Every structure is written in structure tokens, then in C-alpha cells.
PDB file of N, CA and C in Angstrom:
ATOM      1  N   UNK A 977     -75.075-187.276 -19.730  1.00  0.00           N
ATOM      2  CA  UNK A 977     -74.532-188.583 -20.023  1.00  0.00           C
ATOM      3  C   UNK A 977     -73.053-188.600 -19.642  1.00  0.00           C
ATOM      4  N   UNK A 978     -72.472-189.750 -19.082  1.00  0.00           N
ATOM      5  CA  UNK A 978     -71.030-190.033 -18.403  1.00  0.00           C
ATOM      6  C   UNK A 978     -70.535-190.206 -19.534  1.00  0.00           C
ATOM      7  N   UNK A 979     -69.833-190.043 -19.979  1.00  0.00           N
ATOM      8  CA  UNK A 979     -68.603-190.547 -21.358  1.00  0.00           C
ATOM      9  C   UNK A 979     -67.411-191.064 -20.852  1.00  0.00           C
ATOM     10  N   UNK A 980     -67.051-190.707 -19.430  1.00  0.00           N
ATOM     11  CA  UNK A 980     -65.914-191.074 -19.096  1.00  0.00           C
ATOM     12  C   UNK A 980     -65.586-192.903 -18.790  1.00  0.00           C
ATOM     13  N   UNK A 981     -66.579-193.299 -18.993  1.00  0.00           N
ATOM     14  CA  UNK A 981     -66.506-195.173 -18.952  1.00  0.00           C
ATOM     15  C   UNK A 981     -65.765-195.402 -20.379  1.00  0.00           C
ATOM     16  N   UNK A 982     -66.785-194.394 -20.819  1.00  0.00           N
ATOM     17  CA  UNK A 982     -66.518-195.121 -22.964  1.00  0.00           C
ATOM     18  C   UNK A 982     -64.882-194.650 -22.908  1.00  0.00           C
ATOM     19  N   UNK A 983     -64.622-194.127 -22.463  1.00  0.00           N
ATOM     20  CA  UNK A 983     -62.860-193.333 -22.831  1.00  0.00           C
ATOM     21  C   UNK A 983     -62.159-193.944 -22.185  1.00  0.00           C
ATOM     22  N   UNK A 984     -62.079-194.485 -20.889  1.00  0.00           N
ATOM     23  CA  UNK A 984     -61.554-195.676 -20.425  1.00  0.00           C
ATOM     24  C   UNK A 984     -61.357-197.117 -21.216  1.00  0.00           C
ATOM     25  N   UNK A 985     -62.729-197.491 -21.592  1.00  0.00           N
ATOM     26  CA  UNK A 985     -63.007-199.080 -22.444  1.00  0.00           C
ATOM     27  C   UNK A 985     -62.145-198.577 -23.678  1.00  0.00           C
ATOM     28  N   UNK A 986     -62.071-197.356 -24.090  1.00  0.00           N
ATOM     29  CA  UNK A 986     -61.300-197.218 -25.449  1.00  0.00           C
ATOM     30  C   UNK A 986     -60.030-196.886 -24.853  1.00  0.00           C
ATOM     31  N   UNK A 987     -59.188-196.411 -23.998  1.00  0.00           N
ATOM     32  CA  UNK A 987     -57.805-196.298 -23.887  1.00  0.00           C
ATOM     33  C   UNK A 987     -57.481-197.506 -23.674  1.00  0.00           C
ATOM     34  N   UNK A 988     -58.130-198.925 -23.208  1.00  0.00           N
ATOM     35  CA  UNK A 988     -57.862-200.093 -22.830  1.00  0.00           C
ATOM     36  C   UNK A 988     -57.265-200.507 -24.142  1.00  0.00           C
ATOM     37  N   UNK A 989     -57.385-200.423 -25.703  1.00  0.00           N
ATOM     38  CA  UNK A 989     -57.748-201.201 -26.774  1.00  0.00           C
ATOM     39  C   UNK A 989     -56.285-200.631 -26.748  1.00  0.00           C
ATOM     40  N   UNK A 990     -55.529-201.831 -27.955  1.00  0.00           N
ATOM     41  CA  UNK A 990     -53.773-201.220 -27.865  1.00  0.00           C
ATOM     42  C   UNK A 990     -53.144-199.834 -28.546  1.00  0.00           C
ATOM     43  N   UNK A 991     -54.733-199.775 -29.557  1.00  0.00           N
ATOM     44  CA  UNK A 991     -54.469-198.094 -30.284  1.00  0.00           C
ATOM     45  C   UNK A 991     -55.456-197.053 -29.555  1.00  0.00           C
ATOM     46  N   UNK A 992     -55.841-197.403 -28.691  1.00  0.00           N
ATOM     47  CA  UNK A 992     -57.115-196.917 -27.966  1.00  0.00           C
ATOM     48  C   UNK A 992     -56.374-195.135 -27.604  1.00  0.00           C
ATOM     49  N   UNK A 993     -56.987-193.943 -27.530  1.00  0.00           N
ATOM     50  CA  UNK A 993     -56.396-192.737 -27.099  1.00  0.00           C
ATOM     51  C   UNK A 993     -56.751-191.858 -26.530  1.00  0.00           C
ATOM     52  N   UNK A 994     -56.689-191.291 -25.478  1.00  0.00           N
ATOM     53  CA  UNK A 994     -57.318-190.670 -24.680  1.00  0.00           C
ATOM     54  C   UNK A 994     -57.661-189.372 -25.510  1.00  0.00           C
ATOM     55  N   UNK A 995     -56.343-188.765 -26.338  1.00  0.00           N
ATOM     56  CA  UNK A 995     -56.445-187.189 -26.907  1.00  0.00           C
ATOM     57  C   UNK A 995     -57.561-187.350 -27.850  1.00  0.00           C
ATOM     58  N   UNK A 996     -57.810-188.848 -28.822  1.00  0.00           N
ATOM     59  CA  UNK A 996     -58.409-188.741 -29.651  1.00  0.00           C
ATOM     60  C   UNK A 996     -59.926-189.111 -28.848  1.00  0.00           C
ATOM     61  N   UNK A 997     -59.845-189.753 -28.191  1.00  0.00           N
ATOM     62  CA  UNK A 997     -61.679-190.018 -27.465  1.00  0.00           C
ATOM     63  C   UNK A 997     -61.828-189.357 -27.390  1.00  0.00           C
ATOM     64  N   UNK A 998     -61.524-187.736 -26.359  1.00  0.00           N
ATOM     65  CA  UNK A 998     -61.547-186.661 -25.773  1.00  0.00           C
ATOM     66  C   UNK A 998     -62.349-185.848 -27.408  1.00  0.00           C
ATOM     67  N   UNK A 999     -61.362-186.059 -27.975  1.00  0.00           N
ATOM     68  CA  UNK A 999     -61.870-184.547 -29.140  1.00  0.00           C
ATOM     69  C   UNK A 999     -62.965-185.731 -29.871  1.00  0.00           C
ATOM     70  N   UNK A1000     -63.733-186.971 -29.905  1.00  0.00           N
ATOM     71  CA  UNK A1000     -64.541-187.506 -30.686  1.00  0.00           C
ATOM     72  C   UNK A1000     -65.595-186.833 -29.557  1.00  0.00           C
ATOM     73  N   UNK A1001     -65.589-187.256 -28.234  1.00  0.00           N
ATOM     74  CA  UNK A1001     -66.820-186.806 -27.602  1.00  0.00           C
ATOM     75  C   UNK A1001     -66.881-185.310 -26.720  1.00  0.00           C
ATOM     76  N   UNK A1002     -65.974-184.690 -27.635  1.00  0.00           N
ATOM     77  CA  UNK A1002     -65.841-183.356 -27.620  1.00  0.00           C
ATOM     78  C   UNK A1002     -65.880-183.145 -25.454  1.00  0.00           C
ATOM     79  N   UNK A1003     -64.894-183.482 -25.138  1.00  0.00           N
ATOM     80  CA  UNK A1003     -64.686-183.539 -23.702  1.00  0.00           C
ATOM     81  C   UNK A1003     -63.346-183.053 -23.742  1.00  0.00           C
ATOM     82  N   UNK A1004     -62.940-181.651 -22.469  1.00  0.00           N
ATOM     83  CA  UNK A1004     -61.761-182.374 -22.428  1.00  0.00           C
ATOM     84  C   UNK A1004     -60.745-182.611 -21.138  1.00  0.00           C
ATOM     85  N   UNK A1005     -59.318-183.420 -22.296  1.00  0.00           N
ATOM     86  CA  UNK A1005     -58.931-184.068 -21.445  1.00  0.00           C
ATOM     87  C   UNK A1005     -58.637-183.809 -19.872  1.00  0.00           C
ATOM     88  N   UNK A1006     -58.338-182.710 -19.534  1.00  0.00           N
ATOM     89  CA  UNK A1006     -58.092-182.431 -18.007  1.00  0.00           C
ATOM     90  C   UNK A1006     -59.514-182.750 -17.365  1.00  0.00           C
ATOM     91  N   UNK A1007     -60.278-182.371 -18.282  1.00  0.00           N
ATOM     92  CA  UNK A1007     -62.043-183.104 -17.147  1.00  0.00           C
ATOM     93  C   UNK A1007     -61.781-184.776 -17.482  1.00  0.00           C
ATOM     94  N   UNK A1008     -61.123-185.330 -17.994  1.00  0.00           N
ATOM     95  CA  UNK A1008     -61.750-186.524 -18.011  1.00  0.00           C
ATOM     96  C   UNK A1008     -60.535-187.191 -16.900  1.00  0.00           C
ATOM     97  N   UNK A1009     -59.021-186.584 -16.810  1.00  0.00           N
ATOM     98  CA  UNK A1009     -58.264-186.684 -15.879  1.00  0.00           C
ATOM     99  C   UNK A1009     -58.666-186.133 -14.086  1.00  0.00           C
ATOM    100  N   UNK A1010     -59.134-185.460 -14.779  1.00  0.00           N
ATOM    101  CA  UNK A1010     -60.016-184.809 -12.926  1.00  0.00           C
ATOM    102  C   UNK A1010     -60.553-185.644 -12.589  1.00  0.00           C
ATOM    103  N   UNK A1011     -61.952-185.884 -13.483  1.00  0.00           N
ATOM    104  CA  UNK A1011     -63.026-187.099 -13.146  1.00  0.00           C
ATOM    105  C   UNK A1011     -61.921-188.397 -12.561  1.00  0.00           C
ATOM    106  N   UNK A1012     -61.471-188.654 -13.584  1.00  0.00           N
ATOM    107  CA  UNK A1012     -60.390-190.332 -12.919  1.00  0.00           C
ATOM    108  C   UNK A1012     -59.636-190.204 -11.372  1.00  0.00           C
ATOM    109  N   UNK A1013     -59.057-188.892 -11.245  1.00  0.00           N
ATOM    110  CA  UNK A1013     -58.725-188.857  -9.972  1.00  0.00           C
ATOM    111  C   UNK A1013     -59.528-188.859  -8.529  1.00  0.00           C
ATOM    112  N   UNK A1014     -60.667-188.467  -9.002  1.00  0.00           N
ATOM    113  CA  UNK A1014     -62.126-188.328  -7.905  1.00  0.00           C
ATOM    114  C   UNK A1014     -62.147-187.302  -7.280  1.00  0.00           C
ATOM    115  N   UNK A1015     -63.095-187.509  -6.005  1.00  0.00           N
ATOM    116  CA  UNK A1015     -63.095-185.787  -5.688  1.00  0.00           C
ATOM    117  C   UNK A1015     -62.125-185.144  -4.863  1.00  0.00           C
ATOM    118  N   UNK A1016     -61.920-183.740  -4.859  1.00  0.00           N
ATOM    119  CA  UNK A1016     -60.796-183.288  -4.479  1.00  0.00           C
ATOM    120  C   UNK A1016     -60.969-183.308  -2.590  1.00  0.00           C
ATOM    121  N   UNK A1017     -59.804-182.676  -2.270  1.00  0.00           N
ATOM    122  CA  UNK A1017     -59.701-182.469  -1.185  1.00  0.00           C
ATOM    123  C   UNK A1017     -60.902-181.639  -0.395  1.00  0.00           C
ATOM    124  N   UNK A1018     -60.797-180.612  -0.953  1.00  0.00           N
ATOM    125  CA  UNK A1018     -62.015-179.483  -0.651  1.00  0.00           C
ATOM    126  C   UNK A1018     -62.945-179.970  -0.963  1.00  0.00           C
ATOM    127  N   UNK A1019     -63.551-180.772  -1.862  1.00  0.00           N
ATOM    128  CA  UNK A1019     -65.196-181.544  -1.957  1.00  0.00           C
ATOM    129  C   UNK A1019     -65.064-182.364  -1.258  1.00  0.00           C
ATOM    130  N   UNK A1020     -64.296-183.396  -0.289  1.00  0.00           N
ATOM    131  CA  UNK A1020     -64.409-184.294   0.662  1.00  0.00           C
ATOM    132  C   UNK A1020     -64.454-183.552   1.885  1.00  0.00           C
ATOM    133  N   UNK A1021     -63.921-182.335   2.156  1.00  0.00           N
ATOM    134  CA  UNK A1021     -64.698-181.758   3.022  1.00  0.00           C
ATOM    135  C   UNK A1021     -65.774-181.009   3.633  1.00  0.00           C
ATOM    136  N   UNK A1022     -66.159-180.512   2.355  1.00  0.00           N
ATOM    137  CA  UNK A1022     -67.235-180.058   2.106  1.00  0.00           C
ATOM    138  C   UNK A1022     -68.753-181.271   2.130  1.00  0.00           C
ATOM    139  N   UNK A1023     -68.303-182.385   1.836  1.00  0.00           N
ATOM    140  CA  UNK A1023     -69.381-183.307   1.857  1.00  0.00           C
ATOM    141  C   UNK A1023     -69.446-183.993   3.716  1.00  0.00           C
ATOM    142  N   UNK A1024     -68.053-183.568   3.944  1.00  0.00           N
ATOM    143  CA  UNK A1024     -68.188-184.038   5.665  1.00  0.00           C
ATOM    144  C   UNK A1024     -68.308-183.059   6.425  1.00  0.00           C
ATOM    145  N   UNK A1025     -68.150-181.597   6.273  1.00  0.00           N
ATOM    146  CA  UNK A1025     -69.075-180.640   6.814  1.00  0.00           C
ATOM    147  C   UNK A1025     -70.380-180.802   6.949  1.00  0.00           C
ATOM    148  N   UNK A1026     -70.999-180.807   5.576  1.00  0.00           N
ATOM    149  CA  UNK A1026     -72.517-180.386   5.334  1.00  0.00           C
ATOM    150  C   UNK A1026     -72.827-181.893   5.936  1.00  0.00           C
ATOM    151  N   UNK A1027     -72.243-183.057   6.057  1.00  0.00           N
ATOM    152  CA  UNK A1027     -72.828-184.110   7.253  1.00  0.00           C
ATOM    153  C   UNK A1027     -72.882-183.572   8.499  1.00  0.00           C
ATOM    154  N   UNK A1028     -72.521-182.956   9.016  1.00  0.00           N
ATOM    155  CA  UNK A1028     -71.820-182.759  10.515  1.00  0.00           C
ATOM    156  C   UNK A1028     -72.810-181.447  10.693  1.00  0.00           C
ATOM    157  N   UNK A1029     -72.716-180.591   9.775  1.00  0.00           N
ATOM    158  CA  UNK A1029     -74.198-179.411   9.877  1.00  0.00           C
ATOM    159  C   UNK A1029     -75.702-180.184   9.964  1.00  0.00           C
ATOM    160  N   UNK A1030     -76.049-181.151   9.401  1.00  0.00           N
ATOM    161  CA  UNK A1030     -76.996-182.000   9.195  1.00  0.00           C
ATOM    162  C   UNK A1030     -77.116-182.499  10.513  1.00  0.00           C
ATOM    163  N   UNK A1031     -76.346-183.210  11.130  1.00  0.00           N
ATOM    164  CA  UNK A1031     -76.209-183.838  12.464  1.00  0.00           C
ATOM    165  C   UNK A1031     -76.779-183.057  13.583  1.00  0.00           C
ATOM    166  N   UNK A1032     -76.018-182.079  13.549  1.00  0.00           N
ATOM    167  CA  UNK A1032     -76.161-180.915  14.648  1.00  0.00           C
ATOM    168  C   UNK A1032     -77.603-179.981  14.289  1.00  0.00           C
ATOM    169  N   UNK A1033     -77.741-180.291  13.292  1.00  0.00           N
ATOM    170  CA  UNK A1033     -79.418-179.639  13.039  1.00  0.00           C
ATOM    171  C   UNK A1033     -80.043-180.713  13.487  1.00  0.00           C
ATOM    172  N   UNK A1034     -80.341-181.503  13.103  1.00  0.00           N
ATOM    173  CA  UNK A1034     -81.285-182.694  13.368  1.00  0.00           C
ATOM    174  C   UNK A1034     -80.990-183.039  14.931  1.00  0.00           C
ATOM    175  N   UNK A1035     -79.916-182.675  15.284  1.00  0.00           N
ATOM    176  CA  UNK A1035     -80.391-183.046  17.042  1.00  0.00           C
ATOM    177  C   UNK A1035     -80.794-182.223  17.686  1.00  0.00           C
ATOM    178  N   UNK A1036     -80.491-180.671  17.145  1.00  0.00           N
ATOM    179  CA  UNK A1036     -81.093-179.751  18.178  1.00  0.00           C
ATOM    180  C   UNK A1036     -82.389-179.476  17.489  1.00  0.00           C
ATOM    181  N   UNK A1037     -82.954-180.824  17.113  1.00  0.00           N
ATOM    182  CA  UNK A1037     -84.933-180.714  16.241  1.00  0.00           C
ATOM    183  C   UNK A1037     -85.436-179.151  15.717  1.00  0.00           C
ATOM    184  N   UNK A1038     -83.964-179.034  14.511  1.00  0.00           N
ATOM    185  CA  UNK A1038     -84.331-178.292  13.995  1.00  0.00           C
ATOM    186  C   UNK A1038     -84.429-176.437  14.260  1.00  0.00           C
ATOM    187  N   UNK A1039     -83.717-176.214  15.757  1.00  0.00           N
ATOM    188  CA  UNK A1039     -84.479-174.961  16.261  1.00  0.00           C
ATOM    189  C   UNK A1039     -82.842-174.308  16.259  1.00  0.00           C
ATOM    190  N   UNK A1040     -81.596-174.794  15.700  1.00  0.00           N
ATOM    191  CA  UNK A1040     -80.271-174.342  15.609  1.00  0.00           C
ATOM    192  C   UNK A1040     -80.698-173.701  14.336  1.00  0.00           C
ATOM    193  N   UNK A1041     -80.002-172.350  14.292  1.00  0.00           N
ATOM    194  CA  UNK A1041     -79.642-171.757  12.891  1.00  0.00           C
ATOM    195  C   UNK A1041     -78.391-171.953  12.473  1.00  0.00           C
ATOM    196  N   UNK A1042     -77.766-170.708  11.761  1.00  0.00           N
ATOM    197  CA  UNK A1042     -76.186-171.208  11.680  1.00  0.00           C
ATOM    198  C   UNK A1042     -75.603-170.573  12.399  1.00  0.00           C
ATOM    199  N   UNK A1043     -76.126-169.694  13.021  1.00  0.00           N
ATOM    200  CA  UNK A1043     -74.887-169.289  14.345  1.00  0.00           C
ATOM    201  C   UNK A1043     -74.900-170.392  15.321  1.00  0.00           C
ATOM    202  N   UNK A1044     -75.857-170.742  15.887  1.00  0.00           N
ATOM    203  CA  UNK A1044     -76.001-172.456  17.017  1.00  0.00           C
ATOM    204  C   UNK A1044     -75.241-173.490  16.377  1.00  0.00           C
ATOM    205  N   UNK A1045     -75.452-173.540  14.850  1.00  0.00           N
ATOM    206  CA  UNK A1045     -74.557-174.913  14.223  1.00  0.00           C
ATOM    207  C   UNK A1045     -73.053-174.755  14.342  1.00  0.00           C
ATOM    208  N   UNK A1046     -73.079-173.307  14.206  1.00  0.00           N
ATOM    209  CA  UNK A1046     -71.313-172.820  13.770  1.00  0.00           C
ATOM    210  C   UNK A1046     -70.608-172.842  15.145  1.00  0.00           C
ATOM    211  N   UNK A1047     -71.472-172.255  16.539  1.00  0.00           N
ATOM    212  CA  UNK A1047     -71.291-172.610  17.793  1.00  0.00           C
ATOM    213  C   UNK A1047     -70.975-174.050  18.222  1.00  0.00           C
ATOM    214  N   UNK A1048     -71.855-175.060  17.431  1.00  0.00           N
ATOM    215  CA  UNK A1048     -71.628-176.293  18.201  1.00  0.00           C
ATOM    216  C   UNK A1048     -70.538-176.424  17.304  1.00  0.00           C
ATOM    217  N   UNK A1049     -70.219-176.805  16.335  1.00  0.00           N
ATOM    218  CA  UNK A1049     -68.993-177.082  15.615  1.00  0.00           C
ATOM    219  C   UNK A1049     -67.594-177.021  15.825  1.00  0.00           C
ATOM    220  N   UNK A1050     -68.128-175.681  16.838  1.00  0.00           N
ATOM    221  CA  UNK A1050     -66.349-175.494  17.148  1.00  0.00           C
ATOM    222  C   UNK A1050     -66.260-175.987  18.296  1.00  0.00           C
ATOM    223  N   UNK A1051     -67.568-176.010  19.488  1.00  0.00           N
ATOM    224  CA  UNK A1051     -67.024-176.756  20.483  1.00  0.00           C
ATOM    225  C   UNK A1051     -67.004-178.315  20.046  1.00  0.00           C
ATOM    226  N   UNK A1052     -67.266-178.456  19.212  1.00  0.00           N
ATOM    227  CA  UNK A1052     -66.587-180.032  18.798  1.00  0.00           C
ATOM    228  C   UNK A1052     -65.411-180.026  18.376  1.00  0.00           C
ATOM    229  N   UNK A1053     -64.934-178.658  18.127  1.00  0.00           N
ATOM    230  CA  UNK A1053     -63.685-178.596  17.473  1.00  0.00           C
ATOM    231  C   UNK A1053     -62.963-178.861  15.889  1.00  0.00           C
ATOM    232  N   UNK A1054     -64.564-178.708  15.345  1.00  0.00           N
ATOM    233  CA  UNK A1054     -64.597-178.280  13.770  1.00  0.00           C
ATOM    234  C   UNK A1054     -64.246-176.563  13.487  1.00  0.00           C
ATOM    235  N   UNK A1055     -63.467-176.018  13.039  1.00  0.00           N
ATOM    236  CA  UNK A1055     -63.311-174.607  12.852  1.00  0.00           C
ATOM    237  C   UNK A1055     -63.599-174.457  11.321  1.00  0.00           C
ATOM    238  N   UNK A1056     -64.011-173.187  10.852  1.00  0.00           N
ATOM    239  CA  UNK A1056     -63.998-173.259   9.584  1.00  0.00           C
ATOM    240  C   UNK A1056     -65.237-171.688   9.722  1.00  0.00           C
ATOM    241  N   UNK A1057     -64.534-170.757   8.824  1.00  0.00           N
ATOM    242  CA  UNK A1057     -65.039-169.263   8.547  1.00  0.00           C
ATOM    243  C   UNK A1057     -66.616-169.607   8.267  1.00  0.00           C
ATOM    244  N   UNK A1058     -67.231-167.998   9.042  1.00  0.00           N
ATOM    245  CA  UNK A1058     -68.569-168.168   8.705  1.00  0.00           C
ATOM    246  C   UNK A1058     -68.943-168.410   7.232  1.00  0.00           C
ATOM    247  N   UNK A1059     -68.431-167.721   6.414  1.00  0.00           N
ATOM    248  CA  UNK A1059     -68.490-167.793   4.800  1.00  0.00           C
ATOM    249  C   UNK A1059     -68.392-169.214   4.145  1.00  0.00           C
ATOM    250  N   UNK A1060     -67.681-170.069   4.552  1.00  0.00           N
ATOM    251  CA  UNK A1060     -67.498-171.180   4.516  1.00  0.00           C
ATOM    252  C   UNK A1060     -68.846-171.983   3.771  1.00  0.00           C
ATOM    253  N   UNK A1061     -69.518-172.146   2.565  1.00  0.00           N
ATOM    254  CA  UNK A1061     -70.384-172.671   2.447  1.00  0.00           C
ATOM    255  C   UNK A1061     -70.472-173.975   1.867  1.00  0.00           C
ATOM    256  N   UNK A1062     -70.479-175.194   2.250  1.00  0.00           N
ATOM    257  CA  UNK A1062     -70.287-176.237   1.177  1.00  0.00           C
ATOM    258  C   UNK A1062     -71.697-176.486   0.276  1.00  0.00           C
ATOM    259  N   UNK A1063     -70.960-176.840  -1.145  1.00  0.00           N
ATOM    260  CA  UNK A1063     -72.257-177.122  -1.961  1.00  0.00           C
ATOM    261  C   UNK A1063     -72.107-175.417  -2.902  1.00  0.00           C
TER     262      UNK A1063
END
């Protein structure tokens, strides 16, 4: 369950409090400040990698592994360590 709507609608109210929502729905505050900021740098790339691995699989119908994906990538001029795993 999201709680982070209800802690918003309650910091709105003029006594409304983030420290005190936080410790009612036993959350805390730096997750509910993370959550508000959205995703980080490294998860936005990680979600446009694993597109771009997807791509390059699905056009070479499937018969690329990850050395062929990691090959085409860079001649597209995506770089990024074999270890590199998003997700």
C-alpha cells in the first residue's frame, strides 16, 4: 500500500506534519522524501538501458546474447561495463 498520497493530503492541512505522519504510518521520512523527488539518476538509466537491450534483442529476433547486445551498444555508442546490470 502507497501511504505517500495520505502524507502529502495531511502536510497540506495548516497543522498537517510530515515527522508526525511518518511515525503514525510508521514510514520513514527520507523514504517518503526520496519517493517525492522520483527516480534517481541511475534508475532513469537503467530503465533506458534495459529499453535499448530490449530493442537490440528484438531486432536481431532474438539470436543476440549479451556479448552481440553489448557489441551493438557500443557501436551505437552506448558504453557501459559488462557488469552493468539494470533491474
Amino acid at each position: 500500500m502507497n501511504v505517500y498520497p495520505f502524507i502529502e493530503a495531511e502536510k497540506a492541512w495548516p497543522d498537517g506534519s510530515v515527522k508526525r505522519s511518518c511515525e503514525l504510518l510508521e514510514v520513514s521520512r527520507s523514504a517518503y522524501y526520496q519517493h517525492r523527488a522520483g527516480p534517481s539518476r541511475r534508475e532513469r538509466d537503467d530503465a533506458d538501458l534495459t529499453a535499448r537491450i530490449a530493442d537490440v534483442h528484438a531486432v536481431s529476433a532474438g539470436t543476440y546474447g549479451a556479448p552481440g547486445v553489448r557489441a551493438e551498444l557500443a557501436a551505437q555508442g552506448r558504453r557501459h561495463s559488462r557488469k552493468r546490470s539494470p533491474g
